[in-house]
Structures are given as C-alpha cells and as structure tokens.
XYZ file of C-alpha atoms in Angstrom:
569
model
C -0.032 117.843 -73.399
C -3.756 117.898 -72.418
C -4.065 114.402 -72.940
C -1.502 113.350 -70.638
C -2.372 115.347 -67.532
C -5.760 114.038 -67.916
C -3.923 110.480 -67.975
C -1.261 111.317 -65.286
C -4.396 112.551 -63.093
C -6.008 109.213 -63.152
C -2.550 107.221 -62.407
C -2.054 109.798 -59.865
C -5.114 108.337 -57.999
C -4.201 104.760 -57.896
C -0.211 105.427 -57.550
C 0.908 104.213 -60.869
C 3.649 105.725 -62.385
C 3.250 107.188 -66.153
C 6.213 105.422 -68.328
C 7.026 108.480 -70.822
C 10.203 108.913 -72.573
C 13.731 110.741 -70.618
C 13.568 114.063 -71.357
C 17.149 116.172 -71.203
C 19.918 115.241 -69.154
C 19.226 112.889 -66.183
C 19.906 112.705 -62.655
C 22.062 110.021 -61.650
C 21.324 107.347 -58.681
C 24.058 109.063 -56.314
C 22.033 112.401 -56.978
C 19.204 111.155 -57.034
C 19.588 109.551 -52.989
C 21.090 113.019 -52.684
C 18.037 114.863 -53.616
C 15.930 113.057 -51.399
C 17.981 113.803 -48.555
C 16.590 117.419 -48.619
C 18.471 118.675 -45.213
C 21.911 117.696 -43.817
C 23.819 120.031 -41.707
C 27.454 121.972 -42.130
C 29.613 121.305 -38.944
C 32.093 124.305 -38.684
C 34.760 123.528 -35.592
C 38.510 124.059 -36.069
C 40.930 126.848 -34.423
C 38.969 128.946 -35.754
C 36.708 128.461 -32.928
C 39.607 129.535 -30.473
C 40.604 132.614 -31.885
C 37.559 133.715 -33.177
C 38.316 134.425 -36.403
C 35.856 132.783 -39.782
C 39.658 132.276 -41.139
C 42.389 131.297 -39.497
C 46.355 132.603 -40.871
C 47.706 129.122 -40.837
C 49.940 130.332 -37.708
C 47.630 129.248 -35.001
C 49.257 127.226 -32.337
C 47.776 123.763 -32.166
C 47.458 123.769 -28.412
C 44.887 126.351 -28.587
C 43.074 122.929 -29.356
C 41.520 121.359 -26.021
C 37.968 121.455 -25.665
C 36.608 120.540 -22.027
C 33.358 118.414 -23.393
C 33.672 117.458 -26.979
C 30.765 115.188 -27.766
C 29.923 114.391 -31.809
C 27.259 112.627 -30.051
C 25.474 115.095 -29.183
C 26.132 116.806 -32.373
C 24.631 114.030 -34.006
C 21.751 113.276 -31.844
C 21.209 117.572 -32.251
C 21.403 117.384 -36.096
C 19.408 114.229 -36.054
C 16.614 116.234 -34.271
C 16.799 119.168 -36.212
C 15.521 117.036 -39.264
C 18.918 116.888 -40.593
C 19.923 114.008 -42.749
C 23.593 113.511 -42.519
C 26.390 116.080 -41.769
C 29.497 117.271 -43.380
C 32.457 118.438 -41.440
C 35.056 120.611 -41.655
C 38.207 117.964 -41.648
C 40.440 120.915 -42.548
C 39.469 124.401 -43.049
C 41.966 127.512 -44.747
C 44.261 127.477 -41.563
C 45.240 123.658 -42.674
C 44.727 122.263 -39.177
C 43.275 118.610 -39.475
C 41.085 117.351 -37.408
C 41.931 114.217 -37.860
C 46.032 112.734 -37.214
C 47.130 113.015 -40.517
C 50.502 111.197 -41.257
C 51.181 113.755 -43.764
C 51.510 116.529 -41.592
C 52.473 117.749 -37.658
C 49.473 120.452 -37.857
C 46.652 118.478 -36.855
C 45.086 117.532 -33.288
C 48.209 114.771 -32.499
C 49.390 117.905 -31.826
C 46.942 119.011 -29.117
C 46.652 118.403 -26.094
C 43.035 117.300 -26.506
C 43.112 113.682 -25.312
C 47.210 113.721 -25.437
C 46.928 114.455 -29.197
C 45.685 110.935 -29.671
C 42.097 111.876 -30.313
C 40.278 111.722 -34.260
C 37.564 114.658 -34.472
C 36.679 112.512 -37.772
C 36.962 109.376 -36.585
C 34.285 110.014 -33.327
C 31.652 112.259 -35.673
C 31.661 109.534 -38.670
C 30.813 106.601 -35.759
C 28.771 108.849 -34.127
C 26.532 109.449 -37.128
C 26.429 105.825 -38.051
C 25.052 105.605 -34.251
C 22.389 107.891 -35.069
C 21.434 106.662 -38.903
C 22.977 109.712 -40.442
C 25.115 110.448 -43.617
C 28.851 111.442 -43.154
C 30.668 113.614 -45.431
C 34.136 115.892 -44.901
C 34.917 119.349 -46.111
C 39.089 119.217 -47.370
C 39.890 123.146 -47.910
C 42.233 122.770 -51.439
C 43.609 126.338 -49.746
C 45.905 126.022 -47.321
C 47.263 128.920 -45.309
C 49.990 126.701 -43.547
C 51.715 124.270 -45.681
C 54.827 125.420 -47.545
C 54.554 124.063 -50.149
C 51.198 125.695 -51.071
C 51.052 127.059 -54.834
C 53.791 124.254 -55.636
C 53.417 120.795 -57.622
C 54.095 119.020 -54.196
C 51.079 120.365 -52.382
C 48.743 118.476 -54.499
C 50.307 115.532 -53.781
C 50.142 116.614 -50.346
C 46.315 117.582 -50.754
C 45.506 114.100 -52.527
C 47.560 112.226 -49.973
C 45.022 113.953 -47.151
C 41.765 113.294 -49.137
C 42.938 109.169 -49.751
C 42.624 108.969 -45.576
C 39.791 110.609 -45.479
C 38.130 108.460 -48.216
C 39.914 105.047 -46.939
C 39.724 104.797 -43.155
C 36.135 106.776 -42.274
C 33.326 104.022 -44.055
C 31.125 105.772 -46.714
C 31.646 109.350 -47.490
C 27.934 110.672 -49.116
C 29.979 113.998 -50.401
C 32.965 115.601 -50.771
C 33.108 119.193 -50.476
C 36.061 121.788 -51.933
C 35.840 124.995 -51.192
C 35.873 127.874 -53.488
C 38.388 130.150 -51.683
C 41.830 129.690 -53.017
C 45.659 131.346 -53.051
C 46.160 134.313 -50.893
C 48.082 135.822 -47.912
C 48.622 133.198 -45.714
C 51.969 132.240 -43.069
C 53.004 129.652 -46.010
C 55.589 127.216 -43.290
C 56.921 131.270 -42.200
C 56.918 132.390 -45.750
C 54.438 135.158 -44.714
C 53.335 135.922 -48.239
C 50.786 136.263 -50.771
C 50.774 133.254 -53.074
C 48.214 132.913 -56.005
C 47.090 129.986 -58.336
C 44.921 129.292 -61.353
C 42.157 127.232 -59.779
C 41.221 125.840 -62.926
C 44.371 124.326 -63.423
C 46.403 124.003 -59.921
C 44.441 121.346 -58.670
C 44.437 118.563 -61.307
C 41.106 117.847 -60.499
C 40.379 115.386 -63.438
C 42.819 113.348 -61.707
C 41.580 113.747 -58.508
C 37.883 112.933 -58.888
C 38.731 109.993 -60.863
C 40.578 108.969 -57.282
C 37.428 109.780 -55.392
C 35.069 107.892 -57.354
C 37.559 105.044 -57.382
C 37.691 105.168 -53.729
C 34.015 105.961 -52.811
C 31.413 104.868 -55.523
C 28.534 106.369 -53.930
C 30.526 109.622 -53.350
C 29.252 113.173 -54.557
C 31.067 116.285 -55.539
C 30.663 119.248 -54.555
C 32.998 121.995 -56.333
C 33.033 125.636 -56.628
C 34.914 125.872 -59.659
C 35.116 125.524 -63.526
C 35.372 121.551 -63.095
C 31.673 120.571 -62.679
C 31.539 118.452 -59.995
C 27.847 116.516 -59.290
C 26.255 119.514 -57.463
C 27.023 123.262 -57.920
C 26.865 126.191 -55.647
C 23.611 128.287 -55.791
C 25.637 131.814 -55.702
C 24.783 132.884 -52.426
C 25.450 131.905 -48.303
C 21.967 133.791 -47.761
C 19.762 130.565 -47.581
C 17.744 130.545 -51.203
C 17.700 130.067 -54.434
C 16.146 130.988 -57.568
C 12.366 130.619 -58.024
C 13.155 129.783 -61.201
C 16.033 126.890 -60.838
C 16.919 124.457 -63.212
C 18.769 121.350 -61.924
C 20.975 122.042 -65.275
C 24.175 123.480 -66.061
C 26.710 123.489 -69.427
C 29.338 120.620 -68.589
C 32.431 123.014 -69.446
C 33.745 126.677 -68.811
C 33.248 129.334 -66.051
C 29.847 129.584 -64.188
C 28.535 132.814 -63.933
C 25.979 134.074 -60.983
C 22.893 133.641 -63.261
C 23.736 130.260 -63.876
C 24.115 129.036 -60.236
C 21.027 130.435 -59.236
C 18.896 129.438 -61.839
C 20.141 126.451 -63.243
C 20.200 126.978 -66.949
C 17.556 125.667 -69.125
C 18.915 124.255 -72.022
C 22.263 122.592 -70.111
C 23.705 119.725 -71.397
C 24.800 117.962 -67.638
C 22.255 117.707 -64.732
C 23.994 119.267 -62.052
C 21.478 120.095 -59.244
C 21.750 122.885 -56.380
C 22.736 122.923 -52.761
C 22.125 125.765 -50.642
C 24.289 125.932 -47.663
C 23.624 128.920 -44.869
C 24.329 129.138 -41.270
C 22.340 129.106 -38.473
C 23.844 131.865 -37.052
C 25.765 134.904 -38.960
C 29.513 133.393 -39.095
C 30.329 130.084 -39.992
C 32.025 129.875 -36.909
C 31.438 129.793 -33.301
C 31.472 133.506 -31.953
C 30.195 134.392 -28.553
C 29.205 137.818 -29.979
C 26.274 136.126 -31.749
C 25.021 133.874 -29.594
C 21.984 136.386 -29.545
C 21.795 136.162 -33.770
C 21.034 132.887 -34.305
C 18.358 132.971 -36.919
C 14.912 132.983 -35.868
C 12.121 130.334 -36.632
C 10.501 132.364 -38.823
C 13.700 133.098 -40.931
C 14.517 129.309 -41.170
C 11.411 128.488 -42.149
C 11.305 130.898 -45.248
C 14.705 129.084 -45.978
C 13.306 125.988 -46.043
C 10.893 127.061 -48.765
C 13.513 129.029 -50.571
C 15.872 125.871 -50.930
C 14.083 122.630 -50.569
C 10.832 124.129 -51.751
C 13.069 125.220 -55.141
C 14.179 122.389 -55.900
C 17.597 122.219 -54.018
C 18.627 120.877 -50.871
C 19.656 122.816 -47.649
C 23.018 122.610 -45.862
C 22.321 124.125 -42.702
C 25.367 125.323 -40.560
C 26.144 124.572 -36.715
C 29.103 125.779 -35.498
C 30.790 124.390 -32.451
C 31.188 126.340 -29.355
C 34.430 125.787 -27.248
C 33.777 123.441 -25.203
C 33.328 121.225 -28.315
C 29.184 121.210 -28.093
C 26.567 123.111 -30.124
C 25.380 125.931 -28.454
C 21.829 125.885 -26.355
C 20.585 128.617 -28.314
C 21.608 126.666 -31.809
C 20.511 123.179 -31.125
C 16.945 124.837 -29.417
C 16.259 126.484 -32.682
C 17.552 123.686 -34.963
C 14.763 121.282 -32.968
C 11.990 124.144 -33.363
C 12.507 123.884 -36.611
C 11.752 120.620 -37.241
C 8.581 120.518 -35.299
C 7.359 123.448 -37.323
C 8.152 121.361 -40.238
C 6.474 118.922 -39.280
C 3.461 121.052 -38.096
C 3.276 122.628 -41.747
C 3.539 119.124 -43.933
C 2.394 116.610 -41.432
C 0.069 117.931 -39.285
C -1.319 120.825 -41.649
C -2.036 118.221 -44.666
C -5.407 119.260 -46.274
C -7.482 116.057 -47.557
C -8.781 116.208 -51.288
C -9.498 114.644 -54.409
C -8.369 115.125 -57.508
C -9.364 115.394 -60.650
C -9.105 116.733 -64.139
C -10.847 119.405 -65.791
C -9.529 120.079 -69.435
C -5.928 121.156 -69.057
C -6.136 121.667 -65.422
C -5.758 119.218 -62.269
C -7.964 120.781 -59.281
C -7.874 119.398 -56.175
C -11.178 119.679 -54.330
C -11.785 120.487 -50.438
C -15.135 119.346 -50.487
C -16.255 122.582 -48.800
C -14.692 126.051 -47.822
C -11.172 125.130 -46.246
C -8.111 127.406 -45.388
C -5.236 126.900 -47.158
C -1.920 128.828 -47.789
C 0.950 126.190 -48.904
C 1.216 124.453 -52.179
C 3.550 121.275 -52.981
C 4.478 119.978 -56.547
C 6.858 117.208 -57.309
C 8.111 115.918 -60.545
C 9.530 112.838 -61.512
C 13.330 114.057 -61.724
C 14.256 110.920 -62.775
C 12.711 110.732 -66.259
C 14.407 114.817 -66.396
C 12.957 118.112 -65.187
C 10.308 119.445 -67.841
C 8.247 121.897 -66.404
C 9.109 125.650 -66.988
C 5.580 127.059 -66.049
C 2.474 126.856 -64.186
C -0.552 128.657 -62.919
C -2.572 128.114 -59.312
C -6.227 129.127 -58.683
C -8.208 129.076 -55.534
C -12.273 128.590 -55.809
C -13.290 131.310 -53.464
C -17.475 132.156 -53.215
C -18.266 130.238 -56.604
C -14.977 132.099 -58.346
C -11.431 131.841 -59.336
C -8.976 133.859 -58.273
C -5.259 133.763 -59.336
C -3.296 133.260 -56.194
C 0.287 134.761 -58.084
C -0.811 137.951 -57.144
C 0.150 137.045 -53.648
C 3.446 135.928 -54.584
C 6.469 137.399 -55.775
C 5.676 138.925 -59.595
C 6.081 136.072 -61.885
C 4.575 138.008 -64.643
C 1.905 135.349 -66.775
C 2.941 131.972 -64.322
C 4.865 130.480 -61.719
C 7.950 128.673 -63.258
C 9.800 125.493 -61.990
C 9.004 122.784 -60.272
C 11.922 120.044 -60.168
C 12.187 117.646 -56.769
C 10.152 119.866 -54.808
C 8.226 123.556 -55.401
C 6.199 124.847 -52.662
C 4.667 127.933 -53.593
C 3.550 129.963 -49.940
C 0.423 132.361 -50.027
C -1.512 134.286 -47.561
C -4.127 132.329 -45.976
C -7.001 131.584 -48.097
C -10.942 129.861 -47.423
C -11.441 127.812 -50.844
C -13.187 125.337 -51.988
C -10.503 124.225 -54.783
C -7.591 124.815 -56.060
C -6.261 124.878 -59.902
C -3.346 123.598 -61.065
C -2.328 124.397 -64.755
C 1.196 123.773 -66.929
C 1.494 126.261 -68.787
C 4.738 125.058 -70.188
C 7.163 122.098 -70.271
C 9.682 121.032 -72.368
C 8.470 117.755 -72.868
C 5.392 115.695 -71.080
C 5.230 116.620 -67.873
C 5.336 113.831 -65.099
C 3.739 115.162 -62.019
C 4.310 112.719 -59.051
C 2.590 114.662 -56.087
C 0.392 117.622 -55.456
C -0.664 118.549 -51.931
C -2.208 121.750 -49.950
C -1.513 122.488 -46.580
C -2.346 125.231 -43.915
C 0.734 126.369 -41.827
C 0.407 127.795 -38.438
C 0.161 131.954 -38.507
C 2.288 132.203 -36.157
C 5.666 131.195 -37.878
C 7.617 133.445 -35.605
C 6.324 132.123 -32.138
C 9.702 131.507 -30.402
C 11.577 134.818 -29.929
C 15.014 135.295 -31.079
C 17.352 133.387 -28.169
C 18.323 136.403 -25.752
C 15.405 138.526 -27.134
C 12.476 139.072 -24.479
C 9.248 139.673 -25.830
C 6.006 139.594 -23.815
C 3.675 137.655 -26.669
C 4.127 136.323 -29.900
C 4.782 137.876 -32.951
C 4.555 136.925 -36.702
C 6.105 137.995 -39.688
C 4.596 138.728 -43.215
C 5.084 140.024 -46.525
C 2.335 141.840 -48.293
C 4.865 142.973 -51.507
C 7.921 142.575 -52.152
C 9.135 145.788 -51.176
C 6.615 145.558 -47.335
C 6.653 143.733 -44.276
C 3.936 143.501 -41.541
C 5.137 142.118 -37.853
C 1.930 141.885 -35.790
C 1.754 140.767 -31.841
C -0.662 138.796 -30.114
C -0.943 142.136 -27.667
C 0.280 145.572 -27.805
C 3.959 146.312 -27.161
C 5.715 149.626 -26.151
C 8.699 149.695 -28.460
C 11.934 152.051 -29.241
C 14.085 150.364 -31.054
C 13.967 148.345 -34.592
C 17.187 146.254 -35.793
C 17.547 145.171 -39.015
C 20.599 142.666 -40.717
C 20.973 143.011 -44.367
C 20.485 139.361 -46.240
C 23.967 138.378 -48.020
C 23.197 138.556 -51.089
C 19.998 140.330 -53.535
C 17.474 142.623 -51.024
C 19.915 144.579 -49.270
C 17.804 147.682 -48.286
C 19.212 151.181 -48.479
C 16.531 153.526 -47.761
C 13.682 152.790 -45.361
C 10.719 154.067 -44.063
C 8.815 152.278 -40.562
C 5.184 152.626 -39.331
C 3.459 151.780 -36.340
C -0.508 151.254 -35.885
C -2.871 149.706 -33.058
C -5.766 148.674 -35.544
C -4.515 148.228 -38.970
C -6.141 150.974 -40.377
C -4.363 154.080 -38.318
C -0.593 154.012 -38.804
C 2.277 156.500 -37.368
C 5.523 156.830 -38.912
C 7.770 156.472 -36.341
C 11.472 156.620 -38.549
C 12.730 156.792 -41.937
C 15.895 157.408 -43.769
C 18.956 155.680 -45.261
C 21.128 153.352 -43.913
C 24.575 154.379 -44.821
C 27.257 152.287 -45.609
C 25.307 149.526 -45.292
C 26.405 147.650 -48.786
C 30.139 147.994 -48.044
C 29.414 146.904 -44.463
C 26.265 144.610 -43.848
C 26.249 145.128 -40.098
C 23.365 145.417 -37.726
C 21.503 148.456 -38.381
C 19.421 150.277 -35.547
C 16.647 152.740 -36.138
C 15.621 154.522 -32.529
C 12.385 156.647 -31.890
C 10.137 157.698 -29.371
C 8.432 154.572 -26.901
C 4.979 153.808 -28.887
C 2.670 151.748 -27.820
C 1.669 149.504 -31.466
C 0.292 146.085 -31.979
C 1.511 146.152 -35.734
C 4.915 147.197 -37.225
C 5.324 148.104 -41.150
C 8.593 148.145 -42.804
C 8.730 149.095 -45.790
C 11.857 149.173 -48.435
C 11.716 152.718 -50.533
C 14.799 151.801 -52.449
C 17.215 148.343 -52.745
C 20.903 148.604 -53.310
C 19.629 145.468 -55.931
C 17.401 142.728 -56.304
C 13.633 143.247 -56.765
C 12.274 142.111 -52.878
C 13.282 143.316 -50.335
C 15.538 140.813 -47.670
C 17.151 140.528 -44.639
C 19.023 138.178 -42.909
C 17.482 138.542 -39.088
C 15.170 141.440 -37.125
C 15.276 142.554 -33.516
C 12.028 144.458 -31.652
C 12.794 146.009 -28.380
C-alpha cells in the first residue's frame, strides 16, 4: 500500500487519475449522478397541512384544499437557493389524497376547489424545477388510509396504475420514493378499521420496479423495506449518519438498525445512504413551530453528519397554507448555503502536497488555522478505505487531532464520496494524512483543509431575540459550551431531544463570565423525556454569564450526547 499512496500523491498533483483494479461491489451511473447531487430537498404539502396533523385518517374532505398563493416557483427558486439540487414531493401521502388529478381515483385536487379542481400540484412543481435547473422526483405512499380496497389484490393494481402517471406524463423522475409506514387504522372507503399486510410480500415489488425502470431508465429507488431498492434508509429522521458508513448492504433479507447506519462492510450490493430530516420538527406545516425551525448551527452539523459521511441529505420544507414556504424556512434554508459556501469556498486553505513514507501531508507553508478536513475517494472503482489517522504540525510537533473528535479508538474510519472530519480550531504548519486500513488500494481523489467561521450559530433561532451572537461547541461528547459575543442576563434554557441516539436524561448546567469561574445554575432529570421527546425547560435565577456549559451526566443511549434544537432566554 505504501507504494501506491506515494504514486497516487504524485498523480494527485497533476490531476491524473490512478487506473487500479474494482474493488467490491460498484456504484452504478444512476447512483453515481445521485451521489454527486449531495443536497435535494423533501417537499411535504397535502391535507395534512389543513388539519394539522403529520398523518392524515384518509377522511379529510378534499375542499379543505384551496390555498390563496400556491407558487412551486417560489419553492423552487427557495430550494434552488438553499443549495438544494432537485426536490421530491409528496404526490400522495398516508391520507391517499393526490396531488395530482388522478383518473384512478375522486380523492385528489379535481376535487378542490383550488383552481376549480382543474389544477396539477405535480404538474406546476416538475415545470417549475425544470425552470430553475433542478431534479424532480415524487413520493407515492404504498399506505393508503382512504382507498377501500387497501390490504386487497386490487389496490396494487390501483397503486401501480397511480405510479405509471406519475412516471409517464411528468418528464424525468431522478427517484422514486416508498415509504416505510404500512397497514393500520385508517377510514378504508368508511370501513373504519385496522387492516394489516406483509410488506414484504403485499406489494409485488419485483414487479413493480421492473415497471419503473422500464418507464424511467435513469430512475432511483428508494425503499424502506426488505426489497433493496438503489438507496437505503440511514435508520434515523435526526439528520446523520454513521461515522463509520459503508455504501454496502447484503442484497436479500431484513435490514436491521446497524446495517442502515453503517453500511455493512463485507455487502455483496452497493446500496448507498440518504439522510432525510426536516427543517423544522414535523414533516408538516404547523404554525406551532414556526419558532423551531432548526438553527444554522444545527444544519450545519447535519451537513457534516450526512454529506460529510458519505451520504446525501434530503432536507425537508414543508408548505405553509397559503401554498408557500414559510419566511422563517426559506431564510434559514438560504443561510445555509452561504455558510456553506463560506466554509468550502471561501475558507479553502492553499497547500502542497506531498508524500512522506506512508503518509500524504499537506503543507501550509507557515503557521495557518485550520479546523475542517475533506477526503474523497474514487467510489467508482468501490469504497476501500476502513481507516485513517490526521496529524497537525503544531511548534515543530505532531499532535493527533482524534482526540478532538468523537472516540474512534486507534483511527478515524470511512471515507466513501465525501468525509469531512471537523476539529477545534488549530495554528499548524501541516497536516498528516495516514490509511491505516483499506480493503484494497486505496484511490484518494481529493484532500483539502479549510477554516470555518467560529461563529456557526450567528443568526438566532427565527422568533428568538438575542442581543449578540452566540456559538455552539462541543468539547466531549458528553459537554457543550455556548459562548456570546457579550454578556447576557438569562433564566431560562430549552432543550429538544435529537430523534434518535443522544437523548439526554439527566443534566447538569453551568454558567461563567471568564471561563475559568463557573456557577451551577440547574441540574436534574428530565422525566419522561424518552417516551415523550418534547421541549424541555430548565428555569433558575436571572445570571448575568457570557458562557453556558451543558453537560450530559447520563444518556437514555448512544455514546454523545444530542439534541435536536436549543433555546436561551
């Protein structure tokens, strides 16, 4: 292996690529354009949005259906901004409304009195991307709350019938997407019953993918379920995935949690990750948390806890009711991309490289700050890499820089598409890059060091008024520092649990003016919060600080602590 990082260095420098054997399982060219698409947004509208519910009954009455302003435009032109890449829409959700006049059914918006029930949600959203340069892709729900014939042979005619117009009269569709929730209580035509299935079997989906690649070449699958699709679901709606993630899967039987978030190592079918969150809490518009969409900071860390692991991030935007994305949403969405673009544009740090035994260093030139770290491989020739090391040159020495990061024991692992590895800001002179494993010859493409902004938190939370700006750090898994510009007088400290690994159960919070004199101002546990991941508010006494420290003294699971938002007041 030594002798081909020193030879991949050198090709590295001119921008040749090394020709070295496949290795495993290999992306295809539909997943490979995928992969490079890194971002593309979820578009959550239905009736959903008018009764606000997350899922509708299947009883909802299709007048509720009229929005005063609907404009995909804008929800294109939004997405577009937000660094988004294409979008995928919610054609029909659990309820079984369409969005689109369906000739196989009366519950869809013909039905409305949204443009006299002759208006296509579908139709103005795929032109409206193609407008704007984006990707278009539908969500078909295989659950359906309202038809009655759900659970029976005929509804999967029914269900293929709906995905053939979707395929046939929209142009090209870059994925399809089925959702995992199937078979319950739902109003069933007025059946008003529980009604179950065997997803593995129900659905003919053998049959049915053969129809969508027949239909739409180009066309991924997405598929929560035992029939691997072309992408799997990473295991969680919380916005990452594993450090460790494989782009790998077995090609038959039941995927457990393990699997989805880490890929599996020795699969037999490449079968890559997507991470889909939402912007806000719900997938759905709900006034209620129009002061919870997720902060800059938070988006940020789930960019580098999807795209920088080696997935791709499907990034929710609900609809409001007047058939527009919220202020609050779309003024987020387009600080994100700036900061983005502030971290891997603007915060590039030149260097040369070069090889040293094993090693690749790339060298400053002199004493630089850095704190971000970017490795691609060549997926195409197969992911290979299953360890590395990185050391920074500091004052003639090197230092390991994993003892900033989460514990990876002996190495960092993965690398895939995209790694970026995030440390606290560090003056070096060089930096060390070392595979310490791979299961074949590694083919590095890129390697690049930036320096973000410290202040990744510098818009406040829409609704939330603070007086300067703050930032948010971790300095171990189980502590976080929020620091301010100036000292604030605060009482009150909210915290939403992450959905997923993190949750924390018993907390303790300090307070200090100069880093080195802290005051506890709360601890305790939060009760119920597993069984109900709600807001949770810790009150104390007004105290002046200019630093916060929260600290986790036990998780409900998971070995770092998490958390899906925070409000200071």
């Amino acid at each position: 292996m030594n002798r081909f990082i020193i030879i991949l260095a050198s090709l590295l420098a001119i921008g040749v690529k090394a020709q070295i054997a496949p290795c495993g399982p290999l992306p295809n060219a539909n997943q490979l354009r995928w992969q490079d698409m890194e971002m593309y947004a979820f578009i959550h509208y239905s009736l959903n949005t008018y009764t606000d519910q997350e899922w509708g009954f299947g009883n909802e009455d299709p007048k509720l259906f009229n929005p005063s302003s609907l404009d995909c435009r804008q929800w294109a032109r939004v997405c577009k901004q937000s660094g988004m890449r294409g979008i995928i829409f919610t054609a029909k959700h659990h309820c079984g409304f369409c969005m689109w006049p369906s000739a196989y059914t009366e519950y869809s918006v013909k039905n409305s009195p949204w443009k006299d029930g002759k208006g296509d949600v579908v139709r103005e959203l795929a032109e409206a991307c193609r407008e704007e340069g984006l990707e278009f892709a539908v969500y078909l729900s295989p659950w359906d709350r309202n038809h009655p014939e759900y659970g029976r042979p005929e509804y999967v005619t029914y269900f293929r019938n709906q995905l053939r117009e979707l395929l046939t009269n929209y142009g090209d569709i870059f994925e399809v997407w089925f959702d995992g929730a199937n078979g319950g209580d739902g109003w069933y035509g007025g059946a008003n019953e529980t009604r179950k299935i065997d997803r593995t079997t129900y659905y003919e989906w053998p049959e049915t993918y053969k129809m969508i690649r027949d239909l739409q070449p180009k066309c991924l699958i997405w598929n929560d379920g035992s029939d691997r699709g072309d992408l799997r679901w990473v295991g969680t709606e919380a916005g990452n995935v594993g450090e460790t993630n494989w782009s790998l899967l077995y090609h038959d039987g039941e995927v457990p949690y393990q699997m989805l978030h880490y890929g599996v190592e020795q699969g037999d079918v490449w079968c890559p990750g997507e991470t889909n969150t939402s912007i806000r809490p719900g997938w759905f518009y709900h006034d209620a948390e129009n002061e919870h969409v997720k902060s800059l900071s938070k988006l940020m860390d789930t960019y580098y806890k999807s795209v920088g692991r080696n997935s791709t991030l499907l990034l929710n935007f609900p609809i409001a009711p007047n058939g527009r994305i919220h202020p609050n949403d779309s003024l987020r969405g387009i600080a994100f991309k700036k900061m983005i673009d502030e971290v891997f544009v603007k915060g590039k740090v030149v260097s040369k490289m070069k090889q040293s035994g094993p090693s690749t260093i790339l060298d400053f030139g002199k004493p630089t700050s850095i704190n971000r770290f970017l490795a691609e491989e060549d997926i195409a020739q197969g992911q290979r890499v299953s360890k590395f090391s990185l050391e920074a040159e500091v004052d003639g020495k090197w230092l390991p820089l994993k003892d900033a990061l989460v514990d990876e024991g002996d190495g960092l692992t993965t690398i895939g598409h995209r790694r970026i590895i995030c440390f606290p800001t560090v003056k070096a002179t060089k930096l060390r890059f070392t595979i310490l494993d791979s299961k074949c010859e590694p083919i590095i493409k890129k390697l690049d060091v930036y320096l973000a902004p410290e202040l990744t938190a510098d818009i406040p939370d829409a609704g939330e008024k603070k007086s300067s700006a703050l930032h948010i750090f971790f300095s171990s898994p189980m502590q976080m520092f929020i620091d301010w510009d100036t000292e604030q007088t605060i009482s009150t400290f909210r915290y939403l649990p992450p959905q997923g690994d993190g949750v924390i159960t018993h907390y303790t919070l300090w307070g200090s003016t100069d880093w080195s004199n802290w005051t506890k101002l709360a601890s305790g546990e939060f009760s119920n919060i597993v069984n109900n991941p709600i807001w949770q508010t810790i009150k104390f006494a007004p105290t002046k600080i200019r630093m916060l420290r929260f600290e986790a003294d036990r998780l409900h699971s998971g070995t770092r602590m998490g958390y899906g938002d925070i409000e200071i007041k």
